[in-house]
Tab-separated table of C-alpha atoms in Angstrom:
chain	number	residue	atom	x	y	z
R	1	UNK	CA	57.827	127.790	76.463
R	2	UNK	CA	59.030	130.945	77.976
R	3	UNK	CA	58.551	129.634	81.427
R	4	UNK	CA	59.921	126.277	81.022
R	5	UNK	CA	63.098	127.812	80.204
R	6	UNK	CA	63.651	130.209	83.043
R	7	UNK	CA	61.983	127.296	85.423
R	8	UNK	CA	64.852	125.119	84.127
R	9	UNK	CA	67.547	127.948	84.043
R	10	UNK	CA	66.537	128.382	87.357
R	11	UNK	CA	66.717	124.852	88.483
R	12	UNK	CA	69.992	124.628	87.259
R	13	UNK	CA	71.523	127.790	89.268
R	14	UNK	CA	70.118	126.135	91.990
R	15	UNK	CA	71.897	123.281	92.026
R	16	UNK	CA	75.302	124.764	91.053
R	17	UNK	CA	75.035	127.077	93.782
R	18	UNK	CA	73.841	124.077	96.386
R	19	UNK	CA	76.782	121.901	94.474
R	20	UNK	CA	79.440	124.526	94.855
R	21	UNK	CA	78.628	125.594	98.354
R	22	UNK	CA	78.946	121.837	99.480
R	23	UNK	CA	82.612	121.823	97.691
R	24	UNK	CA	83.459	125.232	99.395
R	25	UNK	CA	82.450	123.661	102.864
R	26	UNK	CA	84.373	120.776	102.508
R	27	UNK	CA	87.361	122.919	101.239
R	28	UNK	CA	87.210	124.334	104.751
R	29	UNK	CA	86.986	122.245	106.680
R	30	UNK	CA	89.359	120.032	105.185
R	31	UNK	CA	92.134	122.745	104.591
R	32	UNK	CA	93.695	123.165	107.879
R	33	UNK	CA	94.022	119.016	107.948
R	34	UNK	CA	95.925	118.859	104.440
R	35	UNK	CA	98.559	121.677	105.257
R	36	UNK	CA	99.072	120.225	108.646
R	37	UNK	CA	99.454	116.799	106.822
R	38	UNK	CA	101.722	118.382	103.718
R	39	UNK	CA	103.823	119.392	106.665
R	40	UNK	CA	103.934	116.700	108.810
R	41	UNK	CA	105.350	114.743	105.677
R	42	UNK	CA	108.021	117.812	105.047
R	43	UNK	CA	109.034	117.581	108.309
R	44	UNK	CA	109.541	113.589	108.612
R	45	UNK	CA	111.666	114.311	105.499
R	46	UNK	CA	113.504	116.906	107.264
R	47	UNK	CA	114.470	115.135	110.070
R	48	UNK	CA	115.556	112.006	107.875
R	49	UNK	CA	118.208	114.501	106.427
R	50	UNK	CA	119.031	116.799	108.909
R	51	UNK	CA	118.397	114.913	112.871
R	52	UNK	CA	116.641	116.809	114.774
R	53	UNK	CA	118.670	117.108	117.314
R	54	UNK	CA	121.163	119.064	115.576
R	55	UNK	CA	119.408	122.004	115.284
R	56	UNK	CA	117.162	123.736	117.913
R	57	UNK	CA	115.513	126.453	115.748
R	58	UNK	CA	111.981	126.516	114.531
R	59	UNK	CA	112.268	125.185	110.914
R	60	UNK	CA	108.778	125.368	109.405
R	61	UNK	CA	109.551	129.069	109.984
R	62	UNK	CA	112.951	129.964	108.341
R	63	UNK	CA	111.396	128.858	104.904
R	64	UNK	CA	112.273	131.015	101.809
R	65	UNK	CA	111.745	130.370	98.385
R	66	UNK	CA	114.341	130.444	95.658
R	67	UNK	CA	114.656	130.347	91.717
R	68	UNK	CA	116.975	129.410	89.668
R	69	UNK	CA	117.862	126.955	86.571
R	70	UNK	CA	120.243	125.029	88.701
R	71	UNK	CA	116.836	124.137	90.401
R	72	UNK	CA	114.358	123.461	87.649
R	73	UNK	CA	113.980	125.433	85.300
R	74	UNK	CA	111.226	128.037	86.212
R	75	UNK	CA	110.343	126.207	89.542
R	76	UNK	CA	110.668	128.405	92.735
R	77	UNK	CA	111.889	125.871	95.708
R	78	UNK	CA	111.455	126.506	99.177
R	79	UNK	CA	114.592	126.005	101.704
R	80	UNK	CA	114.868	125.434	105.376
R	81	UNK	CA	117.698	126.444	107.930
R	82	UNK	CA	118.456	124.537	110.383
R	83	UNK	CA	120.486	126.838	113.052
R	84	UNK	CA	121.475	125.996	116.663
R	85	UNK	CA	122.185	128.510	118.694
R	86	UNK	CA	121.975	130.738	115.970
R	87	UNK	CA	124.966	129.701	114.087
R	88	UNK	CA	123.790	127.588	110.619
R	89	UNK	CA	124.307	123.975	110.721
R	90	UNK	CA	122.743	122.407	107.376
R	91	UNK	CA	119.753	123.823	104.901
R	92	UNK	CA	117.005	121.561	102.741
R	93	UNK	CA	116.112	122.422	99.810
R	94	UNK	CA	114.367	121.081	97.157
R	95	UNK	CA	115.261	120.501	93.484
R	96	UNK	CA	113.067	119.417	90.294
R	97	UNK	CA	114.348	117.392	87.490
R	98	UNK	CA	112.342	117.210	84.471
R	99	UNK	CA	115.742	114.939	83.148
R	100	UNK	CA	113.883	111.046	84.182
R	101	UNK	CA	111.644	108.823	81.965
R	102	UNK	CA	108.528	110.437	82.551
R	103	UNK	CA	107.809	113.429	83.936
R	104	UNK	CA	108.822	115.866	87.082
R	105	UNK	CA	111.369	113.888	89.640
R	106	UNK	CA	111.084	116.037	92.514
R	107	UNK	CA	114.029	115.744	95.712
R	108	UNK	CA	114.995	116.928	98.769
R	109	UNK	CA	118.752	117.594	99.104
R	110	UNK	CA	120.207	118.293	103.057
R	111	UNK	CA	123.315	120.223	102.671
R	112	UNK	CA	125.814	120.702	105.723
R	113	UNK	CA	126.788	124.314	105.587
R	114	UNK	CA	130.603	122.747	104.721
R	115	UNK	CA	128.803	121.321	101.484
R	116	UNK	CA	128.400	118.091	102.460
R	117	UNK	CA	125.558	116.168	102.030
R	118	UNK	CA	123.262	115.031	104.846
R	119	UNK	CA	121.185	113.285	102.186
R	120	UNK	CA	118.710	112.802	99.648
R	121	UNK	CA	115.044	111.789	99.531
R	122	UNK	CA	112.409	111.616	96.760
R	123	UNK	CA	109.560	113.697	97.347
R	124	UNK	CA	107.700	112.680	93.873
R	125	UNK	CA	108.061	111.209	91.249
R	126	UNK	CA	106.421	109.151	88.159
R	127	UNK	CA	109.011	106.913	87.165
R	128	UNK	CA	108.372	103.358	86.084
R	129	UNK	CA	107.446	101.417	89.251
R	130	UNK	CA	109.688	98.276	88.895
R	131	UNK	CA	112.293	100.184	86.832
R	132	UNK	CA	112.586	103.739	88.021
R	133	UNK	CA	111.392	103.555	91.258
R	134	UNK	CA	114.381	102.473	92.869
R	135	UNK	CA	115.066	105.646	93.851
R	136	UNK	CA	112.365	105.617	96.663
R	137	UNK	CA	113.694	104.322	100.284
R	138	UNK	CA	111.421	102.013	100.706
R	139	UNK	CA	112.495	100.002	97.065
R	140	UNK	CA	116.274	100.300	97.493
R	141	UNK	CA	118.830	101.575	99.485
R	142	UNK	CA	120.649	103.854	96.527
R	143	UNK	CA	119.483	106.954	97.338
R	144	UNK	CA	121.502	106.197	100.734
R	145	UNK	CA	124.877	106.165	98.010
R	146	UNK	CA	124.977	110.295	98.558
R	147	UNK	CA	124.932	110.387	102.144
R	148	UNK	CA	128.775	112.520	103.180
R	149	UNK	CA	128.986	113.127	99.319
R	150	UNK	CA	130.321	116.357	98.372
R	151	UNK	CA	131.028	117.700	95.008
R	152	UNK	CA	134.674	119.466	93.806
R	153	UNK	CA	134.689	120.951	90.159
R	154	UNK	CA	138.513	119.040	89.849
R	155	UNK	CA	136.091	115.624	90.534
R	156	UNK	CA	133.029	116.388	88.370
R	157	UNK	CA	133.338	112.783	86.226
R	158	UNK	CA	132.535	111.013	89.516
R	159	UNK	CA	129.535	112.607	89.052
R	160	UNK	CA	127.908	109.840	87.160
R	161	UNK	CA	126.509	106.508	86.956
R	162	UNK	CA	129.274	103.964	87.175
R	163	UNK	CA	129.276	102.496	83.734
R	164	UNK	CA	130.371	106.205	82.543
R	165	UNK	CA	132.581	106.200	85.263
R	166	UNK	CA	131.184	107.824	87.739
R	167	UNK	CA	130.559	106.971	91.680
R	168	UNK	CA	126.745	105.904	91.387
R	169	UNK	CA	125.153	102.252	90.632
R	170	UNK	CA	122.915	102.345	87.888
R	171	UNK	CA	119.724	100.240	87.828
R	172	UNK	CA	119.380	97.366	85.561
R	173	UNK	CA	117.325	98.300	83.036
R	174	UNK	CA	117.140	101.919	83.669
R	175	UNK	CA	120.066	104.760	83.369
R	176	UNK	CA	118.046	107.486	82.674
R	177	UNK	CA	116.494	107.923	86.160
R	178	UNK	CA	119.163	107.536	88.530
R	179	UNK	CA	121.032	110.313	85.820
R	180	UNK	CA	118.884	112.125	86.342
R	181	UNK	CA	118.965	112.519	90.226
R	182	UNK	CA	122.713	112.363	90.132
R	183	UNK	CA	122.692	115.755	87.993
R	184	UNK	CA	119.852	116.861	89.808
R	185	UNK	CA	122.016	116.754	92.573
R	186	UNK	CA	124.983	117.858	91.409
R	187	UNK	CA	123.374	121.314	90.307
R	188	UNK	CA	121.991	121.361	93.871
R	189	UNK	CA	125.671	121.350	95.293
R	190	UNK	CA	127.238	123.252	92.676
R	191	UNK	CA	123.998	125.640	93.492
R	192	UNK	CA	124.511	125.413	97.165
R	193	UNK	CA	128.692	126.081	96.347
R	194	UNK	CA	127.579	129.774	94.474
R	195	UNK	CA	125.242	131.246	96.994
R	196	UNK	CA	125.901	129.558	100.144
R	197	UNK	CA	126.584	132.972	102.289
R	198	UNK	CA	123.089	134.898	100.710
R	199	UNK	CA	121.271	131.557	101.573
R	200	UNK	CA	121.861	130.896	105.394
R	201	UNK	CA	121.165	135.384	105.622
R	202	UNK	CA	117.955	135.135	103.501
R	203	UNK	CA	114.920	136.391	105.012
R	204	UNK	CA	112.189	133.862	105.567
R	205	UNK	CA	109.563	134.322	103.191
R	206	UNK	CA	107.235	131.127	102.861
R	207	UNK	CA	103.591	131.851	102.600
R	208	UNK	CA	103.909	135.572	101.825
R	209	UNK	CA	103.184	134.727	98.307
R	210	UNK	CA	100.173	133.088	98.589
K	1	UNK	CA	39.918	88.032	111.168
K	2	UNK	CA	40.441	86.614	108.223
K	3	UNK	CA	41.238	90.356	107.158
K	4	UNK	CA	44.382	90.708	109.366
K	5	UNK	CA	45.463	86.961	107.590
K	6	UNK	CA	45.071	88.124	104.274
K	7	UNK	CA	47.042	91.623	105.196
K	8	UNK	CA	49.866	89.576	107.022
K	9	UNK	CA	49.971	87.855	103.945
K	10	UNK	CA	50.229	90.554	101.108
K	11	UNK	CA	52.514	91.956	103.855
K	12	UNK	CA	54.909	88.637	103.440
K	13	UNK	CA	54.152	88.556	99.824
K	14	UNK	CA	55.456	92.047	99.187
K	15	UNK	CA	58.122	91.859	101.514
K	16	UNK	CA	59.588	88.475	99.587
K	17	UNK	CA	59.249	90.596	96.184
K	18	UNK	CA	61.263	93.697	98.428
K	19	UNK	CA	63.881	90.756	98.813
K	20	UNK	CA	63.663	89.005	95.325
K	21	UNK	CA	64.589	92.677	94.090
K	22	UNK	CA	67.527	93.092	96.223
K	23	UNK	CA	68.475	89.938	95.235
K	24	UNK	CA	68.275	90.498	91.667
K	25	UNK	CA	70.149	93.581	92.428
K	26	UNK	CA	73.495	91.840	94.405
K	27	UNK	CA	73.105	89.138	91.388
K	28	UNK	CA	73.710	91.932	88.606
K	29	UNK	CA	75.897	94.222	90.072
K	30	UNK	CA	78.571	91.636	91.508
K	31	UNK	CA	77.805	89.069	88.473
K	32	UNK	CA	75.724	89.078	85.982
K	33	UNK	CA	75.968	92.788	84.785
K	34	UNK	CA	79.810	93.558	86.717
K	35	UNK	CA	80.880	96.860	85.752
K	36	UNK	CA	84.336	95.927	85.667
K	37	UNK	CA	84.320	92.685	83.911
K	38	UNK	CA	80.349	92.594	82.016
K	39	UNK	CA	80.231	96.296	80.868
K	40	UNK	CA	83.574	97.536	81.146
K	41	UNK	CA	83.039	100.579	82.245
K	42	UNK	CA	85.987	102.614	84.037
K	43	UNK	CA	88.676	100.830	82.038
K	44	UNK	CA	91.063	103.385	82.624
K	45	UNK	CA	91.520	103.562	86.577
K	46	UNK	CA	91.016	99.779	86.436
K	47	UNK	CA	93.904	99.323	84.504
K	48	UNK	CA	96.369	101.784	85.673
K	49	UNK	CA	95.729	101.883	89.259
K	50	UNK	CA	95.676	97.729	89.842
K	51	UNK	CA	99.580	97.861	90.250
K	52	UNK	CA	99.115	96.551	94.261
K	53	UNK	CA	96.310	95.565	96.450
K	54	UNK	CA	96.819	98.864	98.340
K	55	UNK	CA	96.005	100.899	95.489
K	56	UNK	CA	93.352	99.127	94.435
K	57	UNK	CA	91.593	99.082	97.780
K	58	UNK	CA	91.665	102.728	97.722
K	59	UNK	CA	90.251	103.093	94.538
K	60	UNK	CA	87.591	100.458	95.180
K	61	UNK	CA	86.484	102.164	98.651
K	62	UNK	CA	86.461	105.790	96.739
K	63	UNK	CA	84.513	104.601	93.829
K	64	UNK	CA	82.146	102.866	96.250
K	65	UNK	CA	81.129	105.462	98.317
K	66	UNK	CA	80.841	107.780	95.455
K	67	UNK	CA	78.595	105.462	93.782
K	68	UNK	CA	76.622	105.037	96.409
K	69	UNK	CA	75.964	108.735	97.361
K	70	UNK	CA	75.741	109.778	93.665
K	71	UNK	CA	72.695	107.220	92.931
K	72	UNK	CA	70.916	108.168	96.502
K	73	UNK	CA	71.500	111.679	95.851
K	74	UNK	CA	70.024	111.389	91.937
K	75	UNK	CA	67.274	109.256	93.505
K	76	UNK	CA	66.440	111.647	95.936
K	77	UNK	CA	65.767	114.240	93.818
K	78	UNK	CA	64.536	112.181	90.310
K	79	UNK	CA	60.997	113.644	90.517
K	80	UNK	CA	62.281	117.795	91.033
K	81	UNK	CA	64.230	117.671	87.811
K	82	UNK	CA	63.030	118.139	84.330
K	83	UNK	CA	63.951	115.672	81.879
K	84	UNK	CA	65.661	118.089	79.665
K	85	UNK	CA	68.115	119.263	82.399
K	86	UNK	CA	68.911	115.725	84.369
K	87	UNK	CA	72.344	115.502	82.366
K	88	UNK	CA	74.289	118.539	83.963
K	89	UNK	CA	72.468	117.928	87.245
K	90	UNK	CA	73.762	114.166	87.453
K	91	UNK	CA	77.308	115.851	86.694
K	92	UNK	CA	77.437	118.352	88.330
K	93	UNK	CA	76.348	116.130	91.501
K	94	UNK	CA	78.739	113.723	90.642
K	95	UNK	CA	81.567	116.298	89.765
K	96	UNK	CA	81.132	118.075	93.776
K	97	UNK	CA	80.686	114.701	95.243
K	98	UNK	CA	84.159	113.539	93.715
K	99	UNK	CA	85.779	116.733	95.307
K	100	UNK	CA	84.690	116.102	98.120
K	101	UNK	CA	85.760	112.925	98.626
K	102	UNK	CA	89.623	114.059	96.765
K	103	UNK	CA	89.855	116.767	99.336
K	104	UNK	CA	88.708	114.166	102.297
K	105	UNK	CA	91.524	111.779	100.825
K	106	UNK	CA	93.926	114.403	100.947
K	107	UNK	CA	93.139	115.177	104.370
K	108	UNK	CA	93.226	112.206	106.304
K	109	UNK	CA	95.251	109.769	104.095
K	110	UNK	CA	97.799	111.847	102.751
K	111	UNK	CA	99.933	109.304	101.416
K	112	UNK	CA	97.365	106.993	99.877
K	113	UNK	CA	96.290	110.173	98.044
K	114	UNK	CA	100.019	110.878	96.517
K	115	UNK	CA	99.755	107.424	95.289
K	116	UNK	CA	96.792	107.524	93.400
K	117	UNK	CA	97.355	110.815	92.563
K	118	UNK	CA	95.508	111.840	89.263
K	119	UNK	CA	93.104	108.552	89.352
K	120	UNK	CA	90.917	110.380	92.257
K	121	UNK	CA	89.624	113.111	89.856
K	122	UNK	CA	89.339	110.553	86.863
K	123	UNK	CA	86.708	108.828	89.217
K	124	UNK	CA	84.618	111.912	87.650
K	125	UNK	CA	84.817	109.985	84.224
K	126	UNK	CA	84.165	106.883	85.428
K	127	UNK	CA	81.643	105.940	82.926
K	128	UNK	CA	79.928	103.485	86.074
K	129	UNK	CA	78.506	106.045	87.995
K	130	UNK	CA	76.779	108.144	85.335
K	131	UNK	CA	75.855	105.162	83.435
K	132	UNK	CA	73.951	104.348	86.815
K	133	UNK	CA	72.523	107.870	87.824
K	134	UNK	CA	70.775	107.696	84.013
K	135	UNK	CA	70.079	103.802	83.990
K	136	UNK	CA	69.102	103.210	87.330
K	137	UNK	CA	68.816	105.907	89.968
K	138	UNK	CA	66.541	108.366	88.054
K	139	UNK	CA	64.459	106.007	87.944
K	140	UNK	CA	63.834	103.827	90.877
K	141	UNK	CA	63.598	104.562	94.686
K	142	UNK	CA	65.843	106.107	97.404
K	143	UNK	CA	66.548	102.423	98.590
K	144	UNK	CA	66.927	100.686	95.574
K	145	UNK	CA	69.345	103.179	94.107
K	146	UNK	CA	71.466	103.085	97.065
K	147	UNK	CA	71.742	99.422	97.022
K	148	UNK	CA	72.450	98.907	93.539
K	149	UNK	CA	75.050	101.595	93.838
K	150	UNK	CA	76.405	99.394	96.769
K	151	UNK	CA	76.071	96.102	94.651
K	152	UNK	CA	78.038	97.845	91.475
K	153	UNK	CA	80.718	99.392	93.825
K	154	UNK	CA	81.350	95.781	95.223
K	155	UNK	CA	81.090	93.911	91.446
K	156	UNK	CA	83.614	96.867	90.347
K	157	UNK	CA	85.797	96.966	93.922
K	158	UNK	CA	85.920	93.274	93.712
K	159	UNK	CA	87.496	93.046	90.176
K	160	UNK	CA	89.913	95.526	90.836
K	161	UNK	CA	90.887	93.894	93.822
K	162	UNK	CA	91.562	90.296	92.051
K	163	UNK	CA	93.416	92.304	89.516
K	164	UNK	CA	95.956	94.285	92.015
K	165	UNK	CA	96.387	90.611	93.958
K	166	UNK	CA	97.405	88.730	91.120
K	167	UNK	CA	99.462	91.653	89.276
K	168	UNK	CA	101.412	92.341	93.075
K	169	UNK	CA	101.718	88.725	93.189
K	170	UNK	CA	103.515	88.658	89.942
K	171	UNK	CA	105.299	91.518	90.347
K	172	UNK	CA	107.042	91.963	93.157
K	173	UNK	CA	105.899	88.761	95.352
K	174	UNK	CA	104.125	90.426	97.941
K	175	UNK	CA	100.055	91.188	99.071
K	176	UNK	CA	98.997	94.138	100.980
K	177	UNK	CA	102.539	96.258	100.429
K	178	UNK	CA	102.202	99.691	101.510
K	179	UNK	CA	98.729	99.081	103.420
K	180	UNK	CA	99.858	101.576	106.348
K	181	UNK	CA	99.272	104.214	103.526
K	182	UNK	CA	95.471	103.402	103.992
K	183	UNK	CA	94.764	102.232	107.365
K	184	UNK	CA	97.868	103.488	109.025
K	185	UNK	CA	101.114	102.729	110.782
K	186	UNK	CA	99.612	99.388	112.730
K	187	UNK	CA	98.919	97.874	109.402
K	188	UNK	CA	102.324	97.626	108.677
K	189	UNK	CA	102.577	94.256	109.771
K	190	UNK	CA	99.957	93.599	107.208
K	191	UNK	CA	102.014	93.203	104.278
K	192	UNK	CA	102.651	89.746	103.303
K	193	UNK	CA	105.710	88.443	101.659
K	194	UNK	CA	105.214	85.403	98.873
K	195	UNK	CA	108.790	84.997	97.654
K	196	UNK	CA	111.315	87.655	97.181
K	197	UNK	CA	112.923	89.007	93.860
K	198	UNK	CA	115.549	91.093	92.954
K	199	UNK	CA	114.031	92.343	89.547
K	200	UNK	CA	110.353	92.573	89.361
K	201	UNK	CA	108.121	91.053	86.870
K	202	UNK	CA	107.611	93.822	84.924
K	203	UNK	CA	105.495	92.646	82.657
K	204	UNK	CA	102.629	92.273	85.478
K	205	UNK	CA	103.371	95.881	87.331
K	206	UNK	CA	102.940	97.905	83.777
K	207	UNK	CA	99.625	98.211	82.135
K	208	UNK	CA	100.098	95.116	79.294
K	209	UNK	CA	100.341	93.246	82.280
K	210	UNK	CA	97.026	94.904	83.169
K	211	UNK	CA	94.903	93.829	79.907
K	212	UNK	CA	96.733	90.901	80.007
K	213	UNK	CA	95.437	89.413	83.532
K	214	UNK	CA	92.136	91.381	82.847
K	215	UNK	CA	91.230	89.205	79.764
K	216	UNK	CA	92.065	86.444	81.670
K	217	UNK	CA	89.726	87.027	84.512
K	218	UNK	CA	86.714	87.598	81.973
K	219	UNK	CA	87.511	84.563	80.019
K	220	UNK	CA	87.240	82.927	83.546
K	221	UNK	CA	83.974	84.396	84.016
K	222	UNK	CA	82.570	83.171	80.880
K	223	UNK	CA	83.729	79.841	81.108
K	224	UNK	CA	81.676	79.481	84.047
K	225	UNK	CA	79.096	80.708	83.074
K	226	UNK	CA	79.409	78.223	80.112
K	227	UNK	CA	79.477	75.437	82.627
K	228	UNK	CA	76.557	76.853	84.781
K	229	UNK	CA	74.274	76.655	81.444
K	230	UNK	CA	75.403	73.076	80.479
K	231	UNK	CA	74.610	71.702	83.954
């Protein structure tokens, strides 16, 4: 009785351990490939907001992160600089609304360091595809409706979808998400507006924390 | 002499039973018994992932392979585990081989993997592949398992596949959008335009749409098999 026990027990460590090891292998390997890929897609973001010619500095290494509600609430956010010749030209950063239909909208927002926008892309999302997802590029063209926007607290209405008066197309069928991205936005600028000269000094700082 | 004969001819004789059970294998894994549409197992990714042809190729091609290693692998070692214990060894096989192949997605197609997001992992619960290990693998050969993992992979792939075709069809008048997502940028050219909306048929891209189109596809199924008896 005794024995069949601890021969099964045994068994069993045995094949969590083989099990595990194979996952921790693969993990490996694979890890290098999946950060090179998360930043490969970062970066073809990047350069759809701010070209690349416009800047001549190395990016992937003036990252910082940031916190604050304006943000997401409780979400740190990493930023890029883009600099050339050492003077700032424009900054990414990214924003999270939790304001859509269902779930976490997450953006990019490229900001000209006169607080203009370069532009706006969706990183993630899980709207309703069909309803929602007009927000991606590849759906619709309104995410292309806040390229040179910038935002003035004297013009803050405009900051809506246009059946409340505001600047922005709504989506037939669905208000809620492009809202959403407008204020999402919005707090970017207005975000961008209180801490723009701390943000183009911050030290870089991605990766430290992991 | 007529030794050799009679060898060559147990030889064919066994070799036509080798193919009669293959046979009976492809029969019940991509007909007679089909996961997707005889058992309905692995409702859940079946439904919610069917939205395109794109994401249901990925699925189908994920599920596949890790059908087909799980049953070799439970096959392989069937006669080294105790009965009592064969539960947590099937999952925890299946459970490592399903992170594997999420962190192999990940890696080399990055945006096929954002897309089907959570539905990678769920393969874990996809009642198919244990429901084989126990059924099937633990007890039959190296080869046999494999193959009927392959055969139930294809029955299961090719339902999801008819689904995502006629719910992209529906939906936003298109096959193959977003293919370069899984093969790559040259497949771009892939995607094939129907007709062209300006609001999509909603009703077909969210998961009513999904039960909807399924029940019609296994009422199709059974009304040929109806007609296959009567003949």
């Amino acid at each position: 009785m005794i024995s069949t026990i601890s021969r099964n027990a045994f068994l069993l460590a045995a094949f969590a351990i083989i099990c595990t090891g194979a996952v921790a292998i693969v993990n490996v390997l694979t890890k290098p490939v999946i950060e090179l890929q998360e930043q490969k897609a970062l970066l073809k973001t990047l350069n759809q907001l701010i070209p690349a010619e416009s800047y001549d500095n190395d990016i992937f290494a003036s990252c910082f992160t940031v916190k604050d509600d304006l943000l997401g609430k409780g979400q740190s956010q990493q930023v890029f600089i883009a600099k050339k010749e050492h003077l700032p030209v424009a900054l990414m950063l990214e924003t999270s609304s939790f304001r859509g239909y269902a779930g976490e909208i997450k953006l990019a927002i490229g900001i000209y360091e006169n607080g203009q926008l370069a532009g706006v892309r969706v990183i993630r999302h899980t709207e309703t595809p069909g309803l929602g997802d007009k927000i991606q590029t590849n759906k619709s063209d309104w995410i292309f409706s806040f390229n040179d926007k910038s935002y003035q607290q004297s013009q803050d209405h405009r900051w809506e979808v246009n059946k409340n008066g505001g600047d922005f197309d709504a989506f037939t069928g669905a208000t809620i998400t492009p809202r959403a991205v407008i204020f999402a936005v919005k707090n970017a600028l207005i975000y961008f507006e209180n801490n723009k000269y701390n943000l183009f000094k911050q030290q870089a700082n991605c990766g430290e924390d992991q | 002499m007529s030794d050799s004969i009679q060898q060559t001819a147990t030889q064919d004789e066994s070799k036509s039973e080798q193919a009669a059970v293959y046979k009976e294998l492809a029969w019940q894994g991509l007909w007679k018994n089909n996961p997707g549409i005889v058992q309905l197992l692995g409702l859940c990714p079946l439904l919610a992932v069917t939205n395109t042809v794109t994401n249901a190729l990925g699925l189908a091609i994920a599920t596949l392979f890790v059908l087909v290693a799980s049953n070799s692998l439970v096959s392989l070692i069937r006669a080294y585990v105790p009965q009592a214990i064969r539960i947590p060894v099937f999952v925890m096989i299946i459970a490592s081989l399903v992170t594997c192949v999420q962190l192999l997605m990940n890696a080399f197609t990055y945006e096929l993997y954002l897309s089907l997001g959570i539905f990678i992992p769920l393969i874990v619960t996809n009642c198919i592949i244990i429901g084989r290990a126990e059924a099937f693998a633990s007890k039959n050969s190296v080869k046999h398992a494999a193959f009927d993992g392959l055969m139930m992979g294809l029955g299961f792939s090719a339902v999801l596949i008819l689904l995502g075709a006629s719910r992209e069809i529906l939906a936003q008048g298109t096959l193959f959008d977003g293919i370069e997502t899984l093969l790559g940028d040259w497949a771009q050219d892939l995607t094939i335009i129907l007709y062209h909306t300006d609001t999509t048929f909603l009703l077909a891209a969210l998961p009513p749409g999904a039960f909807i189109i399924m029940g019609l596809i296994i009422a199709l199924k059974n009304l040929i098999d109806q007609r296959v008896v009567k003949q």
